[in-house]
């Protein structure tokens, strides 16, 4: 009778853990709080409690150098299956899985993507467990043998099925601004910091598919994928199918900060 199961009535987070250290803990907990506030679930734990619970789970899997902690808070169990709800006790579900990333050498071979119309709702900034459209897009990418599906809403590139999108044009990095049409990715945030550190300009502005196809570089980012260069979109090459230098710069900086608990 859990509403997470019956209605997808909940929010979630994925925390990447490197050698026992959670990357972006504060930022993930802040986004969790914002998601819970948006859907009116009282946060069952404070920051200190969450930190201790997550660290306990991490400690059971010490042998894994890379762990992805999945945390879901649903509205809880009800007596009756009804769309409305009264005050319930939220359910907390957590799991740890190991994850691997390709080496830089493998990433330099580049990945491919397809594009589709972004048919999702207009509250994509809430990390909702209702992910039907996202999983359909992800499966379509898999069926096409590509890494991701890039989403286009009213002619504007938003993000991807489970990652944010960046492009580089004339040494400037572009990404869709925060707002209702993208998930405010924590990796996105960290990449913007990496760019500042590397003295590279970032413009958080909207852009269309023509601008995307004309980019010097395209990347996607998420907590478990980190930052992956895309060199083919809908069977057309990006930058003649070569991975760019700005990606390499940001990738190296991202690897460097992974050992720092930000
Ligand atoms: N997905 N956009 C969407 C739609 C996502 O689902 C994700 C992450 C991101 C990147 O967010 P972050 O950098 O905070 O991981 C952007 C996670 C990893 C998932 O659903 O498993």
GROMACS .gro file of C-alpha atoms and ligand atoms in nm:
model
  283
    1UNK     CA    1   0.000   0.000   0.000
    2UNK     CA    2   0.300   0.230  -0.030
    3UNK     CA    3   0.215   0.534  -0.238
    4UNK     CA    4   0.565   0.526  -0.386
    5UNK     CA    5   0.473   0.192  -0.542
    6UNK     CA    6   0.108   0.270  -0.622
    7UNK     CA    7   0.143   0.627  -0.753
    8UNK     CA    8   0.514   0.708  -0.787
    9UNK     CA    9   0.436   0.954  -0.506
   10UNK     CA   10   0.785   1.039  -0.386
   11UNK     CA   11   1.122   1.192  -0.460
   12UNK     CA   12   1.468   1.042  -0.482
   13UNK     CA   13   1.839   1.117  -0.491
   14UNK     CA   14   2.146   0.937  -0.627
   15UNK     CA   15   2.467   1.015  -0.435
   16UNK     CA   16   2.798   0.911  -0.593
   17UNK     CA   17   3.052   0.781  -0.341
   18UNK     CA   18   3.424   0.757  -0.413
   19UNK     CA   19   3.643   0.571  -0.165
   20UNK     CA   20   3.384   0.619   0.107
   21UNK     CA   21   3.338   0.995   0.043
   22UNK     CA   22   3.008   1.129  -0.089
   23UNK     CA   23   3.055   1.383  -0.369
   24UNK     CA   24   2.821   1.680  -0.328
   25UNK     CA   25   2.645   1.556  -0.013
   26UNK     CA   26   2.520   1.902   0.090
   27UNK     CA   27   2.392   1.979  -0.260
   28UNK     CA   28   2.207   1.646  -0.285
   29UNK     CA   29   2.048   1.690   0.059
   30UNK     CA   30   1.944   2.044  -0.033
   31UNK     CA   31   1.777   1.920  -0.356
   32UNK     CA   32   1.607   1.642  -0.158
   33UNK     CA   33   1.469   1.900   0.087
   34UNK     CA   34   1.343   2.118  -0.200
   35UNK     CA   35   1.173   1.818  -0.364
   36UNK     CA   36   1.006   1.716  -0.037
   37UNK     CA   37   0.889   2.075   0.021
   38UNK     CA   38   0.743   2.089  -0.331
   39UNK     CA   39   0.532   1.777  -0.283
   40UNK     CA   40   0.451   1.850   0.083
   41UNK     CA   41   0.625   1.561   0.251
   42UNK     CA   42   0.784   1.645   0.586
   43UNK     CA   43   1.151   1.548   0.572
   44UNK     CA   44   1.179   1.246   0.802
   45UNK     CA   45   1.544   1.325   0.891
   46UNK     CA   46   1.765   1.625   0.946
   47UNK     CA   47   2.100   1.670   0.771
   48UNK     CA   48   2.297   1.510   1.054
   49UNK     CA   49   2.070   1.204   1.060
   50UNK     CA   50   2.079   1.160   0.681
   51UNK     CA   51   2.458   1.187   0.682
   52UNK     CA   52   2.488   0.921   0.948
   53UNK     CA   53   2.235   0.681   0.782
   54UNK     CA   54   2.401   0.716   0.440
   55UNK     CA   55   2.747   0.667   0.587
   56UNK     CA   56   2.630   0.354   0.769
   57UNK     CA   57   2.507   0.209   0.437
   58UNK     CA   58   2.836   0.302   0.269
   59UNK     CA   59   3.029   0.125   0.546
   60UNK     CA   60   2.859  -0.209   0.465
   61UNK     CA   61   3.012  -0.197   0.117
   62UNK     CA   62   3.368  -0.086   0.192
   63UNK     CA   63   3.507  -0.315  -0.077
   64UNK     CA   64   3.337  -0.103  -0.348
   65UNK     CA   65   3.551   0.197  -0.434
   66UNK     CA   66   3.260   0.352  -0.626
   67UNK     CA   67   2.909   0.333  -0.485
   68UNK     CA   68   2.586   0.492  -0.603
   69UNK     CA   69   2.354   0.544  -0.309
   70UNK     CA   70   1.992   0.548  -0.421
   71UNK     CA   71   1.759   0.709  -0.168
   72UNK     CA   72   1.385   0.733  -0.209
   73UNK     CA   73   1.136   0.904   0.021
   74UNK     CA   74   0.776   0.820  -0.058
   75UNK     CA   75   0.466   0.964   0.106
   76UNK     CA   76   0.417   0.633   0.288
   77UNK     CA   77   0.154   0.362   0.322
   78UNK     CA   78  -0.220   0.424   0.328
   79UNK     CA   79  -0.513   0.195   0.419
   80UNK     CA   80  -0.690   0.262   0.096
   81UNK     CA   81  -0.577   0.313  -0.265
   82UNK     CA   82  -0.701   0.664  -0.330
   83UNK     CA   83  -0.542   0.953  -0.519
   84UNK     CA   84  -0.575   1.194  -0.227
   85UNK     CA   85  -0.393   1.145   0.099
   86UNK     CA   86  -0.403   1.240   0.463
   87UNK     CA   87  -0.104   1.267   0.693
   88UNK     CA   88   0.115   0.958   0.649
   89UNK     CA   89   0.453   0.842   0.776
   90UNK     CA   90   0.702   0.874   0.485
   91UNK     CA   91   0.882   0.559   0.375
   92UNK     CA   92   1.259   0.574   0.334
   93UNK     CA   93   1.421   0.325   0.099
   94UNK     CA   94   1.794   0.316   0.035
   95UNK     CA   95   2.032   0.092  -0.155
   96UNK     CA   96   2.395   0.094  -0.254
   97UNK     CA   97   2.515  -0.034  -0.592
   98UNK     CA   98   2.865  -0.033  -0.728
   99UNK     CA   99   2.915   0.162  -1.049
  100UNK     CA  100   3.191   0.184  -1.305
  101UNK     CA  101   3.290   0.456  -1.548
  102UNK     CA  102   3.477   0.412  -1.874
  103UNK     CA  103   3.842   0.518  -1.867
  104UNK     CA  104   3.940   0.851  -2.022
  105UNK     CA  105   4.084   0.652  -2.313
  106UNK     CA  106   3.747   0.489  -2.374
  107UNK     CA  107   3.558   0.817  -2.335
  108UNK     CA  108   3.785   0.975  -2.595
  109UNK     CA  109   3.627   0.740  -2.850
  110UNK     CA  110   3.306   0.942  -2.800
  111UNK     CA  111   2.942   0.836  -2.763
  112UNK     CA  112   2.626   0.885  -2.966
  113UNK     CA  113   2.278   1.020  -2.890
  114UNK     CA  114   1.936   1.056  -3.051
  115UNK     CA  115   1.689   1.345  -3.011
  116UNK     CA  116   1.322   1.329  -2.922
  117UNK     CA  117   1.041   1.569  -2.829
  118UNK     CA  118   1.042   1.636  -2.455
  119UNK     CA  119   0.691   1.524  -2.365
  120UNK     CA  120   0.748   1.532  -1.988
  121UNK     CA  121   0.550   1.747  -1.744
  122UNK     CA  122   0.648   2.107  -1.658
  123UNK     CA  123   0.800   2.033  -1.320
  124UNK     CA  124   1.115   1.854  -1.430
  125UNK     CA  125   1.311   2.031  -1.154
  126UNK     CA  126   1.147   1.799  -0.900
  127UNK     CA  127   1.338   1.470  -0.879
  128UNK     CA  128   1.018   1.271  -0.882
  129UNK     CA  129   1.010   0.892  -0.870
  130UNK     CA  130   0.744   0.905  -1.146
  131UNK     CA  131   0.985   0.848  -1.434
  132UNK     CA  132   0.773   0.688  -1.706
  133UNK     CA  133   0.868   0.932  -1.985
  134UNK     CA  134   1.235   0.926  -1.880
  135UNK     CA  135   1.256   0.547  -1.888
  136UNK     CA  136   1.084   0.535  -2.227
  137UNK     CA  137   1.344   0.778  -2.365
  138UNK     CA  138   1.630   0.584  -2.202
  139UNK     CA  139   1.503   0.258  -2.348
  140UNK     CA  140   1.477   0.415  -2.693
  141UNK     CA  141   1.842   0.517  -2.667
  142UNK     CA  142   1.932   0.163  -2.566
  143UNK     CA  143   1.732   0.017  -2.856
  144UNK     CA  144   1.924   0.248  -3.093
  145UNK     CA  145   2.254   0.138  -2.941
  146UNK     CA  146   2.336   0.494  -2.826
  147UNK     CA  147   2.422   0.650  -2.489
  148UNK     CA  148   2.138   0.896  -2.442
  149UNK     CA  149   1.822   1.063  -2.573
  150UNK     CA  150   1.851   1.441  -2.597
  151UNK     CA  151   1.518   1.615  -2.532
  152UNK     CA  152   1.369   1.910  -2.722
  153UNK     CA  153   1.078   2.114  -2.584
  154UNK     CA  154   0.920   2.369  -2.821
  155UNK     CA  155   1.239   2.380  -3.027
  156UNK     CA  156   1.464   2.426  -2.721
  157UNK     CA  157   1.715   2.163  -2.607
  158UNK     CA  158   1.642   2.092  -2.240
  159UNK     CA  159   1.838   1.793  -2.106
  160UNK     CA  160   1.844   1.415  -2.156
  161UNK     CA  161   1.653   1.112  -2.026
  162UNK     CA  162   1.877   1.086  -1.718
  163UNK     CA  163   2.148   1.349  -1.758
  164UNK     CA  164   2.206   1.720  -1.824
  165UNK     CA  165   2.351   1.853  -2.148
  166UNK     CA  166   2.637   2.091  -2.221
  167UNK     CA  167   2.781   2.218  -2.546
  168UNK     CA  168   3.088   2.419  -2.634
  169UNK     CA  169   3.098   2.685  -2.904
  170UNK     CA  170   3.396   2.915  -2.960
  171UNK     CA  171   3.548   2.820  -2.619
  172UNK     CA  172   3.228   2.908  -2.431
  173UNK     CA  173   3.021   2.641  -2.250
  174UNK     CA  174   2.641   2.651  -2.289
  175UNK     CA  175   2.377   2.472  -2.084
  176UNK     CA  176   2.001   2.515  -2.035
  177UNK     CA  177   1.923   2.749  -1.742
  178UNK     CA  178   1.775   2.609  -1.423
  179UNK     CA  179   1.396   2.619  -1.410
  180UNK     CA  180   1.095   2.392  -1.458
  181UNK     CA  181   1.224   2.217  -1.771
  182UNK     CA  182   1.542   2.052  -1.639
  183UNK     CA  183   1.656   1.870  -1.331
  184UNK     CA  184   1.912   2.095  -1.157
  185UNK     CA  185   2.184   1.831  -1.173
  186UNK     CA  186   2.447   1.827  -0.901
  187UNK     CA  187   2.708   1.717  -1.156
  188UNK     CA  188   2.596   2.014  -1.371
  189UNK     CA  189   2.665   2.240  -1.072
  190UNK     CA  190   3.007   2.085  -1.010
  191UNK     CA  191   3.096   2.113  -1.382
  192UNK     CA  192   3.008   2.484  -1.377
  193UNK     CA  193   3.249   2.521  -1.081
  194UNK     CA  194   3.514   2.323  -1.270
  195UNK     CA  195   3.471   2.560  -1.567
  196UNK     CA  196   3.516   2.865  -1.343
  197UNK     CA  197   3.831   2.707  -1.201
  198UNK     CA  198   3.955   2.650  -1.558
  199UNK     CA  199   3.871   3.013  -1.656
  200UNK     CA  200   3.616   2.898  -1.914
  201UNK     CA  201   3.300   3.101  -1.959
  202UNK     CA  202   2.964   2.929  -1.897
  203UNK     CA  203   2.639   3.067  -2.039
  204UNK     CA  204   2.320   2.928  -1.883
  205UNK     CA  205   2.094   3.014  -2.177
  206UNK     CA  206   1.849   2.832  -2.404
  207UNK     CA  207   1.952   2.709  -2.750
  208UNK     CA  208   1.794   2.514  -3.034
  209UNK     CA  209   1.886   2.202  -3.230
  210UNK     CA  210   2.068   2.396  -3.505
  211UNK     CA  211   2.297   2.548  -3.242
  212UNK     CA  212   2.350   2.202  -3.090
  213UNK     CA  213   2.439   2.044  -3.425
  214UNK     CA  214   2.679   2.329  -3.496
  215UNK     CA  215   2.859   2.290  -3.160
  216UNK     CA  216   3.231   2.227  -3.127
  217UNK     CA  217   3.161   1.982  -2.842
  218UNK     CA  218   2.860   1.821  -2.674
  219UNK     CA  219   2.867   1.645  -2.335
  220UNK     CA  220   2.617   1.490  -2.097
  221UNK     CA  221   2.653   1.474  -1.719
  222UNK     CA  222   2.515   1.286  -1.422
  223UNK     CA  223   2.627   1.159  -1.083
  224UNK     CA  224   2.698   0.809  -1.211
  225UNK     CA  225   2.810   0.892  -1.566
  226UNK     CA  226   3.019   1.196  -1.464
  227UNK     CA  227   3.085   1.380  -1.794
  228UNK     CA  228   3.060   1.194  -2.123
  229UNK     CA  229   3.146   1.342  -2.466
  230UNK     CA  230   2.889   1.294  -2.745
  231UNK     CA  231   3.025   1.288  -3.100
  232UNK     CA  232   2.721   1.174  -3.300
  233UNK     CA  233   2.362   1.300  -3.277
  234UNK     CA  234   2.087   1.142  -3.489
  235UNK     CA  235   2.359   0.988  -3.709
  236UNK     CA  236   2.527   1.322  -3.782
  237UNK     CA  237   2.876   1.393  -3.648
  238UNK     CA  238   2.947   1.668  -3.393
  239UNK     CA  239   3.276   1.848  -3.463
  240UNK     CA  240   3.364   1.590  -3.733
  241UNK     CA  241   3.327   1.315  -3.472
  242UNK     CA  242   3.616   1.430  -3.253
  243UNK     CA  243   3.612   1.475  -2.873
  244UNK     CA  244   3.712   1.832  -2.785
  245UNK     CA  245   3.979   1.984  -2.565
  246UNK     CA  246   3.739   2.166  -2.332
  247UNK     CA  247   3.583   1.832  -2.238
  248UNK     CA  248   3.928   1.697  -2.155
  249UNK     CA  249   4.005   1.999  -1.935
  250UNK     CA  250   3.677   1.973  -1.743
  251UNK     CA  251   3.701   1.594  -1.717
  252UNK     CA  252   4.047   1.619  -1.560
  253UNK     CA  253   3.931   1.882  -1.310
  254UNK     CA  254   3.626   1.670  -1.222
  255UNK     CA  255   3.850   1.371  -1.153
  256UNK     CA  256   4.068   1.589  -0.932
  257UNK     CA  257   3.784   1.715  -0.714
  258UNK     CA  258   3.628   1.369  -0.667
  259UNK     CA  259   3.854   1.311  -0.370
  260UNK     CA  260   3.744   1.639  -0.209
  261UNK     CA  261   3.422   1.628  -0.009
  262UNK     CA  262   3.232   1.927  -0.156
  263LIG     N1  263   1.969   1.089  -1.290
  263LIG     N2  264   1.853   1.507  -1.557
  263LIG     C1  265   1.782   1.397  -1.531
  263LIG     C2  266   1.648   1.383  -1.596
  263LIG     C3  267   1.832   1.299  -1.444
  263LIG     O1  268   1.759   1.190  -1.416
  263LIG     C4  269   1.961   1.315  -1.387
  263LIG     C5  270   2.022   1.216  -1.294
  263LIG     C6  271   2.033   1.433  -1.419
  263LIG     C7  272   2.168   1.461  -1.359
  263LIG     O2  273   2.158   1.489  -1.221
  263LIG     P1  274   2.278   1.463  -1.122
  263LIG     O3  275   2.397   1.532  -1.180
  263LIG     O4  276   2.236   1.526  -0.995
  263LIG     O5  277   2.297   1.315  -1.113
  263LIG     C8  278   1.975   1.527  -1.502
  263LIG     C9  279   2.013   0.997  -1.186
  263LIG    C10  280   2.158   0.970  -1.185
  263LIG    C11  281   1.927   0.873  -1.193
  263LIG     O6  282   1.806   0.890  -1.212
  263LIG     O7  283   1.976   0.763  -1.172
   0.00000   0.00000   0.00000
